[in-house]
N, CA and C of each residue as an Amber inpcrd file, in Angstrom:
protein
   555
  -1.2910000-279.5940000-269.5890000  -1.4210000-278.4210000-270.6990000
  -1.6710000-279.2180000-272.2050000  -1.0240000-280.3020000-272.5040000
  -1.1710000-281.3210000-273.6510000  -2.7710000-281.0250000-274.0490000
  -3.3630000-281.7340000-273.3790000  -5.1140000-281.8750000-273.7140000
  -5.5950000-280.6200000-273.8970000  -5.2240000-279.7380000-273.3290000
  -5.8010000-278.3610000-273.2100000  -5.7760000-277.5070000-274.3960000
  -4.8200000-277.5890000-274.7860000  -3.8730000-276.5600000-276.1190000
  -3.8070000-277.8220000-277.5290000  -4.3190000-278.8610000-277.5860000
  -4.0400000-279.6970000-278.5830000  -4.5700000-278.9210000-279.8910000
  -3.5560000-279.3710000-281.0200000  -4.0990000-278.4220000-282.1810000
  -5.3520000-278.6930000-282.4430000  -6.3620000-279.4900000-282.4250000
  -7.3040000-279.9960000-282.9850000  -8.2790000-279.1110000-281.5930000
  -7.9210000-279.2880000-280.7270000  -9.3570000-278.4260000-279.9780000
  -9.0650000-276.8440000-280.2390000  -7.5550000-276.6020000-280.3520000
  -7.4900000-274.9040000-280.2350000  -7.9810000-274.4880000-282.0040000
  -7.9040000-275.3460000-283.0840000  -8.7720000-274.6640000-284.0520000
 -10.4550000-275.0220000-284.0630000 -10.6690000-276.0260000-283.3110000
 -12.2290000-275.7650000-282.7100000 -12.5080000-274.8880000-282.8640000
 -11.8690000-274.4530000-281.6100000 -12.6030000-273.2860000-280.8260000
 -11.9360000-271.7200000-281.6480000 -11.0480000-271.6840000-282.2330000
 -10.4660000-270.1270000-282.5470000  -9.6090000-270.5640000-283.8650000
  -9.7110000-269.2450000-284.7050000  -8.6100000-269.4410000-286.1520000
  -7.5830000-268.8740000-285.9980000  -6.5920000-269.7580000-286.6560000
  -5.2590000-269.2520000-286.0210000  -4.9460000-267.5630000-286.7510000
  -3.9820000-267.0110000-286.1920000  -3.8320000-265.6780000-286.8610000
  -4.2510000-265.0200000-285.7290000  -5.0550000-265.2090000-285.1900000
  -5.9580000-264.3880000-284.1860000  -4.7340000-263.8840000-282.8810000
  -5.3770000-262.9250000-282.2540000  -4.2720000-262.2840000-281.4000000
  -4.7860000-262.7660000-279.8890000  -4.5090000-263.4690000-279.3730000
  -4.1630000-263.7080000-277.7890000  -3.5870000-262.9490000-277.0620000
  -4.4770000-262.4000000-275.8200000  -3.5390000-261.8570000-274.8120000
  -3.5310000-262.6670000-273.6810000  -1.8610000-262.6600000-273.0350000
  -1.4840000-263.4660000-272.1770000  -1.2420000-262.7730000-270.7660000
  -1.2090000-262.8830000-269.6770000  -0.9540000-262.5970000-268.6400000
  -0.2390000-263.3440000-267.9640000   1.1570000-263.3580000-267.3430000
   1.6520000-264.2460000-266.4860000   2.4840000-264.9440000-267.5380000
   2.9270000-264.3490000-268.4800000   3.7020000-264.9530000-269.5670000
   5.0680000-265.3300000-269.9040000   5.6290000-264.3130000-268.3660000
   7.2450000-265.2720000-267.8580000   6.9550000-266.1920000-266.9970000
   5.9770000-266.5540000-266.5320000   5.7730000-268.0360000-265.1260000
   6.0190000-268.8470000-266.0250000   5.6690000-270.2180000-264.9590000
   5.9300000-271.4080000-265.5390000   4.9180000-271.7540000-266.3420000
   3.4570000-271.7970000-265.9110000   2.5110000-272.0050000-267.1290000
   2.5510000-271.0620000-268.0880000   2.6350000-269.8070000-268.1990000
   3.0290000-268.6930000-269.0340000   3.6360000-269.2150000-270.0650000
   4.7660000-269.3050000-270.0160000   5.8190000-269.7070000-270.7500000
   5.5970000-271.1820000-271.9170000   4.7410000-272.0250000-270.9930000
   4.2760000-273.2790000-271.7610000   3.3390000-272.7170000-272.3580000
   2.3270000-271.8010000-272.4410000   0.7090000-271.6670000-273.0930000
   1.4100000-270.7920000-274.2500000   2.3600000-269.8990000-274.0530000
   2.6690000-268.9270000-275.3250000   3.2790000-269.9390000-276.2190000
   4.2830000-270.6820000-275.8950000   4.8240000-271.6410000-277.1430000
   3.7790000-272.4160000-277.7620000   2.7360000-273.0920000-277.2310000
   2.1040000-273.7920000-277.9000000   0.8790000-272.7040000-278.5540000
   0.5610000-271.7420000-278.0630000  -0.2150000-270.7420000-278.9320000
   0.8070000-270.3490000-280.1100000   1.8770000-269.8610000-280.0350000
   3.0640000-269.6330000-281.0430000   2.6870000-270.7090000-282.3610000
   3.3110000-271.9340000-281.8330000   3.0070000-272.8380000-282.4200000
   1.8110000-273.6060000-283.2930000   0.7350000-272.8390000-282.7990000
  -0.7170000-273.4270000-283.0400000  -1.0170000-272.1440000-284.0550000
   0.2290000-271.2430000-284.3710000  -0.1030000-270.1100000-285.3820000
  -1.0970000-268.9630000-284.7160000  -0.9830000-268.8040000-283.4810000
  -1.4780000-267.4940000-283.2370000  -0.5580000-266.4790000-282.8550000
  -1.0920000-265.3150000-282.9510000  -0.3580000-263.9530000-282.8920000
  -0.4940000-263.7820000-280.7510000   0.6240000-263.4500000-280.2760000
   0.6880000-263.4590000-278.8160000   0.8520000-262.0570000-278.1930000
   0.1370000-261.6680000-277.5350000   0.6760000-260.4180000-276.4690000
   0.8540000-260.8480000-275.3830000   1.5380000-260.4100000-274.8880000
   1.9370000-261.1930000-273.2600000   2.4920000-260.0550000-272.6400000
   1.7450000-259.5810000-271.4230000   2.3220000-258.8240000-270.4130000
   3.2540000-258.8010000-269.6940000   4.1630000-258.2350000-269.1800000
   5.6270000-258.4450000-268.8020000   5.7530000-257.3240000-267.9830000
   6.0810000-257.7370000-266.3460000   6.6200000-256.6780000-265.7170000
   7.9440000-256.0490000-265.8420000   7.8720000-254.7640000-265.6470000
   9.2340000-254.5670000-265.8380000  10.5070000-255.0300000-264.5400000
   9.9430000-255.3600000-263.4800000  10.5630000-255.8220000-262.1270000
  10.5550000-257.7830000-262.0670000  10.1130000-257.8650000-263.4110000
  10.3650000-259.6640000-263.7060000  11.9980000-259.9980000-264.0120000
  11.8600000-261.0220000-263.0470000  13.4270000-262.0660000-263.0980000
  13.5280000-262.6370000-264.3880000  12.3470000-263.1380000-264.8630000
  12.5620000-264.0130000-265.9380000  13.0560000-263.0070000-267.1750000
  14.0870000-263.7610000-268.1720000  14.0790000-263.2220000-269.1940000
  13.1000000-263.6600000-270.2810000  12.3080000-262.1890000-271.0680000
  11.5270000-262.7100000-271.8200000  11.8870000-263.2110000-272.8210000
  10.6450000-264.5140000-273.3870000  11.5100000-265.3450000-274.7460000
  11.1730000-264.0900000-276.0970000  11.8190000-264.1600000-276.9990000
  11.6470000-263.2700000-278.3950000  11.3520000-264.6530000-279.3020000
  10.5240000-264.3220000-279.8140000   9.8400000-265.1530000-281.2440000
   8.9100000-264.1980000-282.1130000   8.7310000-264.8300000-283.1360000
   7.8580000-264.0210000-284.0540000   6.7690000-264.2880000-283.9340000
   5.7690000-263.3100000-283.8140000   4.3990000-263.5070000-283.6700000
   4.1550000-263.2230000-282.2370000   5.5040000-262.6870000-281.3670000
   5.0100000-262.6990000-279.7120000   5.5610000-261.2290000-279.5160000
   4.6130000-260.4510000-279.0750000   4.7550000-259.0410000-278.6770000
   4.4310000-258.9570000-277.2220000   5.7540000-258.3800000-276.3020000
   5.4730000-257.7770000-275.3120000   5.1070000-256.6790000-274.7640000
   4.1360000-256.5520000-274.0490000   3.8490000-254.9720000-273.2350000
   4.1480000-255.2180000-271.9350000   4.8600000-254.1010000-271.8370000
   5.3080000-254.0160000-270.2710000   4.5400000-253.2880000-269.7860000
   4.4440000-253.7500000-268.2550000   3.4870000-253.3850000-267.1600000
   2.9430000-254.1940000-266.1660000   1.8070000-253.8990000-265.8290000
   1.3080000-254.7610000-264.7600000  -0.1350000-254.8030000-264.6550000
  -0.7410000-255.5960000-263.7870000  -2.2650000-255.6650000-264.0840000
  -2.9550000-254.5230000-262.9200000  -2.0840000-253.2900000-262.8490000
  -2.5590000-252.3370000-261.6930000  -2.4080000-251.1140000-262.8020000
  -1.9070000-251.1250000-264.2430000  -1.4900000-250.1730000-264.7110000
  -2.8900000-250.0160000-266.1600000  -3.5920000-249.5300000-265.8670000
  -4.6100000-249.2940000-267.0750000  -4.2550000-249.1240000-268.5580000
  -3.4250000-248.1600000-268.8260000  -2.6890000-248.1620000-270.1920000
  -2.0760000-249.4150000-270.7750000  -1.1560000-250.3560000-269.9750000
  -0.5590000-251.5830000-270.3460000  -1.8100000-252.2390000-270.7400000
  -2.5150000-252.5550000-269.7220000  -3.8510000-253.4080000-270.1200000
  -4.6000000-253.0450000-271.2350000  -5.0150000-251.9310000-271.4400000
  -5.5490000-251.5970000-272.7080000  -4.6090000-252.1100000-273.9270000
  -3.6170000-251.8840000-273.9330000  -3.0140000-251.8590000-274.8880000
  -2.5080000-253.9700000-275.1620000  -2.3700000-254.3850000-274.1120000
  -2.5440000-255.6030000-274.1120000  -3.8550000-256.4760000-274.8830000
  -4.9540000-255.7910000-274.1820000  -6.3010000-256.6950000-275.1430000
  -6.6700000-255.6240000-276.1630000  -5.9760000-254.5960000-276.6540000
  -6.1550000-253.9660000-277.8850000  -6.6200000-254.9180000-278.9680000
  -7.2280000-255.1040000-279.9040000  -7.3630000-256.0990000-281.0900000
  -7.1120000-257.8070000-280.4500000  -7.2780000-257.7470000-279.3990000
  -7.3990000-259.7660000-279.0590000  -8.5360000-260.3020000-279.2730000
  -8.3010000-261.4030000-279.6590000  -9.6150000-262.0700000-279.3380000
 -10.3830000-262.7010000-278.3540000  -8.8910000-263.1430000-277.8880000
  -8.9200000-264.1230000-276.3460000  -8.0350000-263.3090000-275.5810000
  -8.3970000-263.3980000-274.0790000  -7.6970000-263.2520000-273.0370000
  -7.1830000-264.0660000-271.8800000  -6.1980000-264.7010000-271.8880000
  -5.7330000-266.0860000-270.8940000  -5.4900000-265.3550000-269.6230000
  -5.7840000-265.1390000-268.9130000  -5.3290000-264.7910000-267.2020000
  -4.8580000-265.7110000-266.4980000  -3.3210000-265.8800000-266.7440000
  -2.7750000-266.8060000-266.2130000  -1.9780000-266.2670000-265.1270000
  -1.7780000-265.1290000-264.9520000  -0.9130000-264.6540000-263.7570000
  -1.5230000-264.7360000-262.6210000  -0.2210000-264.8320000-261.5550000
  -1.1980000-264.7600000-260.3200000  -0.3000000-264.7880000-258.8380000
  -0.6210000-264.4010000-258.0740000   0.2320000-264.8590000-256.4900000
   0.2240000-265.6850000-255.9050000   1.5770000-266.7380000-256.2010000
   1.1440000-268.3590000-254.9740000   1.8590000-267.7760000-254.1120000
   2.5420000-266.8450000-253.6600000   3.4380000-266.5400000-252.4330000
   2.7940000-265.5590000-251.7230000   2.8870000-265.4900000-250.5290000
   2.7100000-264.1750000-249.7740000   2.0940000-264.3930000-247.8720000
   2.5440000-263.4330000-247.5700000   2.0550000-263.2830000-246.0410000
   0.7180000-263.3570000-245.5650000  -0.4510000-262.8920000-246.2760000
  -1.7070000-262.1270000-245.8440000  -2.3710000-262.0600000-247.1640000
  -3.4640000-261.7810000-246.5640000  -4.4100000-261.3380000-247.9920000
  -4.4710000-260.5720000-248.8810000  -3.7990000-259.4070000-248.3480000
  -3.1610000-258.3080000-249.2380000  -2.1480000-258.5380000-250.3390000
  -0.8780000-259.6380000-249.8410000  -0.3040000-259.9480000-250.7320000
  -0.7050000-261.1350000-251.9180000  -2.0790000-261.5200000-251.9080000
  -2.6560000-262.3540000-252.8200000  -3.6730000-261.4560000-253.6490000
  -4.0950000-260.6280000-252.8670000  -5.1150000-259.8710000-253.7440000
  -4.7360000-258.9910000-254.8550000  -3.5490000-258.2350000-254.7970000
  -3.5380000-257.9070000-256.1040000  -3.4380000-258.1800000-257.2050000
  -3.0740000-259.5310000-257.4280000  -3.0160000-260.2630000-258.9030000
  -4.4610000-260.8990000-258.8250000  -4.5000000-261.6570000-257.7210000
  -5.6090000-263.0420000-257.8270000  -7.0270000-261.9810000-257.5090000
  -6.8260000-261.0720000-257.3410000  -8.5830000-260.2400000-257.4690000
  -8.3440000-259.0290000-258.2560000  -7.7730000-258.0660000-257.4490000
  -7.7110000-256.5570000-258.2090000  -6.8220000-257.0320000-259.5740000
  -6.2970000-257.7200000-259.8690000  -5.8320000-257.8030000-261.2650000
  -7.1880000-258.6340000-262.3460000  -7.5110000-259.4570000-261.8480000
  -8.9210000-259.7530000-262.4840000  -9.7740000-258.4290000-262.7280000
  -9.9310000-257.5240000-262.0290000 -11.2330000-256.5070000-261.7540000
 -10.5570000-255.8480000-262.7940000  -9.2340000-255.3360000-262.8680000
  -8.7390000-254.4850000-263.7760000  -8.8270000-255.0160000-265.3460000
  -8.3520000-255.8980000-265.2510000  -8.4230000-256.9790000-266.6410000
  -9.7330000-257.1740000-267.2890000 -10.8550000-257.5960000-266.3080000
 -12.1430000-257.3310000-266.6150000 -12.7510000-256.1650000-267.5420000
 -12.1340000-255.4020000-266.8660000 -12.5700000-253.7510000-267.0210000
 -12.2180000-253.3730000-268.4800000 -10.9600000-253.7610000-268.8460000
 -10.0680000-253.5740000-269.8970000 -10.9340000-254.4180000-270.9620000
 -11.1380000-255.4850000-270.7030000 -11.5270000-256.5190000-271.7370000
 -13.1220000-255.7740000-271.9510000 -13.9360000-255.2220000-271.2590000
 -15.1920000-254.7340000-271.3280000 -14.9800000-253.6710000-272.3540000
 -13.6890000-252.6970000-272.1190000 -13.6340000-251.4200000-272.8470000
 -13.0010000-251.8170000-274.4240000 -12.4430000-252.8360000-274.4870000
 -12.0130000-252.9650000-275.7130000 -13.2960000-253.5640000-276.8600000
 -12.6040000-253.0070000-278.0190000 -13.7310000-252.9170000-279.1170000
 -13.8520000-254.2020000-279.6060000 -12.8060000-255.2500000-279.4540000
 -12.9220000-256.4910000-279.9010000 -13.8830000-257.5260000-278.9340000
 -14.1130000-256.8440000-277.7110000 -14.8530000-258.0000000-276.9560000
 -14.4760000-259.4550000-276.7310000 -12.9550000-259.4730000-276.5970000
 -12.2470000-260.5530000-276.3330000 -12.9470000-261.7700000-275.4550000
 -13.0730000-262.8790000-275.5230000 -13.1400000-264.1230000-274.7760000
 -12.2580000-263.9400000-273.5060000 -12.6380000-264.5070000-272.2800000
 -12.0080000-264.3070000-271.4110000 -12.0990000-265.9560000-270.4410000
 -10.6890000-266.4830000-270.4370000 -10.2080000-267.5340000-269.6920000
  -9.4040000-267.0760000-268.5700000 -10.0650000-267.4780000-267.1950000
  -9.2470000-267.0740000-266.1660000  -8.8420000-268.4590000-265.5190000
  -7.6090000-268.1980000-265.3100000  -6.7830000-269.5710000-265.1990000
  -6.5350000-269.4920000-263.5980000  -7.8430000-270.5910000-262.9140000
  -7.5820000-270.3110000-261.3360000  -6.9180000-271.4490000-261.1450000
  -7.5740000-271.8530000-259.7410000  -6.6430000-272.8340000-258.6900000
  -8.2480000-273.6900000-258.4830000  -8.1170000-275.2520000-257.8450000
  -8.4900000-275.9320000-257.4420000  -8.5640000-275.5980000-255.5590000
  -7.6260000-274.6720000-255.4710000  -7.7880000-274.2150000-253.9510000
  -8.9200000-273.5540000-253.8240000  -9.3790000-272.7310000-255.2260000
 -10.6130000-271.9600000-254.9160000 -11.8490000-272.5580000-254.5120000
 -11.9650000-273.7190000-254.6670000 -13.0710000-274.5560000-254.6080000
 -13.5350000-274.8510000-252.6120000 -12.3000000-274.5390000-252.1080000
 -12.2460000-274.2940000-250.2930000 -11.5620000-273.0810000-250.0350000
 -12.4530000-271.9200000-250.2040000 -11.1410000-270.5810000-250.1040000
 -11.3510000-270.6440000-248.7430000 -11.6610000-271.2210000-247.6890000
 -11.1130000-270.8620000-246.1270000 -10.1090000-271.5400000-245.9780000
  -9.6190000-272.6130000-246.5430000  -8.2260000-273.1950000-246.5970000
  -7.0570000-272.4320000-246.2780000  -7.0010000-271.0940000-247.1700000
  -5.8250000-270.5850000-246.8920000  -6.2850000-268.5570000-247.4090000
  -5.1760000-267.7800000-247.5360000  -5.4210000-266.7260000-248.2980000
  -5.4280000-266.9290000-249.9460000  -4.1180000-267.9380000-250.1770000
  -4.3090000-267.9440000-251.5390000  -5.4690000-268.3280000-251.8490000
  -6.4550000-269.4980000-251.3950000  -7.6580000-270.0140000-252.0640000
  -8.2200000-268.8270000-252.0570000  -8.4430000-268.2580000-250.8830000
  -9.5280000-267.1540000-250.9110000  -9.3790000-266.0330000-251.9400000
  -7.9740000-265.7160000-252.2940000  -8.0170000-264.9930000-253.2070000
  -8.2490000-265.3330000-254.7130000  -7.8630000-266.5130000-254.8410000
  -8.5470000-267.2960000-256.0140000 -10.1160000-267.2280000-256.3660000
 -10.6950000-267.8230000-255.1790000 -12.3700000-267.6160000-255.6630000
 -12.9350000-266.2660000-255.0940000 -12.2140000-265.1110000-255.1610000
 -12.1860000-263.7580000-254.9890000 -12.5130000-263.3750000-256.4820000
 -11.3800000-263.6700000-257.2000000 -11.0750000-263.3200000-258.7480000
 -12.1960000-263.9230000-259.2070000 -12.3750000-265.3400000-259.1240000
 -13.6610000-265.9380000-259.7690000 -14.7540000-264.8480000-259.5060000
 -15.0420000-264.4430000-258.3820000 -16.3340000-264.0900000-258.1180000
 -16.0150000-262.7640000-258.8680000 -15.2270000-262.0480000-258.7590000
 -15.1630000-260.6390000-260.0080000 -15.5440000-260.9400000-261.0480000
 -14.8090000-261.9840000-261.7080000 -15.2240000-262.2270000-263.2920000
 -16.3950000-262.5140000-263.4510000 -17.4910000-263.1710000-262.6510000
 -18.5890000-263.6760000-262.8570000 -19.4850000-262.3190000-262.5490000
 -19.4500000-261.3940000-261.7240000 -19.9020000-260.5420000-261.4340000
 -19.5470000-259.1810000-262.2140000 -18.9650000-259.0690000-262.7220000
 -18.2270000-257.7430000-263.4410000 -18.1400000-258.3330000-265.3110000
 -17.9980000-259.4100000-265.6050000 -17.8880000-259.6060000-266.9110000
 -18.8370000-259.3230000-267.8890000 -20.2560000-259.1150000-267.3320000
 -20.9420000-258.3870000-268.0860000 -21.3690000-259.2250000-269.7720000
 -21.2140000-258.7850000-270.5820000 -21.8510000-259.7860000-271.7800000
 -20.1620000-260.3770000-272.2640000 -19.0840000-260.4140000-271.6530000
 -18.4120000-261.2280000-272.4360000 -18.1400000-262.5270000-271.9280000
 -17.8430000-263.1370000-273.1790000 -17.8700000-264.4290000-273.1430000
 -16.5380000-265.2950000-271.9340000 -16.9180000-266.0030000-271.2600000
 -15.8940000-265.8790000-270.2590000 -15.9720000-267.4390000-269.7140000
 -14.5810000-268.2180000-269.4150000 -14.8880000-269.3260000-269.0370000
 -13.2830000-269.3880000-267.3140000 -14.0770000-270.0640000-266.5540000
 -12.8840000-270.1950000-265.4910000 -12.4910000-271.3080000-265.6090000
 -10.9900000-271.4620000-265.3740000 -10.7930000-273.2460000-265.6710000
  -9.6230000-273.5150000-263.7520000  -9.8320000-274.5170000-263.3710000
  -9.6030000-274.6290000-262.1340000  -8.6880000-276.0100000-262.3670000
  -7.5320000-275.8250000-262.8950000  -6.3600000-276.8860000-263.2420000
  -5.6480000-277.1710000-261.7970000  -5.6300000-278.6760000-261.7970000
  -4.9540000-279.2770000-260.8870000  -3.5920000-278.9050000-260.5750000
  -2.7810000-279.4690000-259.6310000  -1.3290000-279.4300000-259.6300000
  -0.6670000-279.4550000-260.7530000   0.2270000-278.1790000-261.2490000
   0.7360000-278.1320000-262.6740000   2.7100000-278.1290000-261.8750000
   2.9400000-279.2010000-262.2880000   4.7460000-278.8690000-262.3860000
   5.1730000-279.8170000-263.6070000   6.5860000-279.5940000-263.4050000
   7.3170000-280.1340000-264.5290000   8.6580000-279.4960000-264.7440000
   9.5090000-279.8710000-265.9310000  10.8210000-278.9490000-266.2510000
  10.7890000-277.5150000-265.9920000  11.6510000-276.8530000-265.0160000
  11.1610000-274.9710000-265.0790000  10.2520000-274.9370000-263.7820000
   9.4120000-276.0790000-263.1230000   8.7280000-275.9520000-262.2410000
   9.7570000-275.0700000-260.7960000   9.3230000-274.0030000-260.2860000
   9.7820000-273.9320000-259.0170000   9.4250000-273.7240000-257.9950000
   7.5180000-274.1960000-257.6630000   7.1660000-274.2260000-257.0150000
   6.7720000-275.6950000-256.3150000   5.8870000-276.4930000-256.9280000
   5.4980000-277.9530000-256.3930000   6.8580000-278.8740000-256.7590000
   7.9170000-278.5730000-257.6360000   9.0760000-279.7830000-258.1160000
   9.8780000-279.8490000-256.6810000  10.3570000-278.5180000-256.3400000
  11.2010000-278.7400000-254.8230000  10.2910000-279.2600000-253.5820000
   9.1890000-278.9570000-253.4880000   8.4710000-279.7480000-252.4830000
   8.4420000-281.1000000-252.5470000   8.1620000-281.6350000-253.5270000
   8.1930000-283.0410000-254.0220000   9.5450000-283.6460000-253.9080000
  10.5680000-282.9680000-254.1600000  12.1720000-283.4230000-253.9980000
  12.4100000-282.9710000-252.6200000  12.3840000-282.1190000-251.7040000
  12.0030000-282.2910000-250.2380000  11.5050000-283.2030000-249.8540000
  10.3560000-283.7330000-249.9410000   9.6080000-284.9520000-249.6270000
  10.1800000-286.2680000-249.8480000  10.7290000-286.6230000-251.0660000
  11.5590000-287.2740000-251.2970000  12.3870000-288.0840000-250.7830000
  12.8830000-286.6110000-250.0980000  14.5610000-286.9740000-249.1950000
  13.8140000-287.2820000-247.9750000
């Protein structure tokens, strides 16, 4: 995350003070992302599900929008006045295609629609997964590829980027770190 959001790279791409809309802000990556954006001088609006177990961080420059990826009014409020959208919300656990599709495919579609309807025409960064490269390996991988395809097809004239980061872990990680610890034992 450090290289992605170094102060120099951020300043080359964006003007500080702009509003960045973030999904997945209570998750492992989203919390770190919001922290870095605020440090760099951005205003952040973050989507938060009312059922989220994570307590939202409170900070100057950060506004929480309660809702989910299926609630049009929440998404409209999230993207209003945003210069950039970073979609890092996603389902990493599930038993079948439908479990993953809600956030990883349908969520992308709903957020793209909200972005296209916004007067600011925000840039759109989709945080996908390396797994999307081989969608047949799992329901998760297929859903991440499906989200990418939705963005490619539905974005229209939006300026968009898809990023496939490698495995992400570190302090506070609840997904990969336990697996690595188990393997070590």
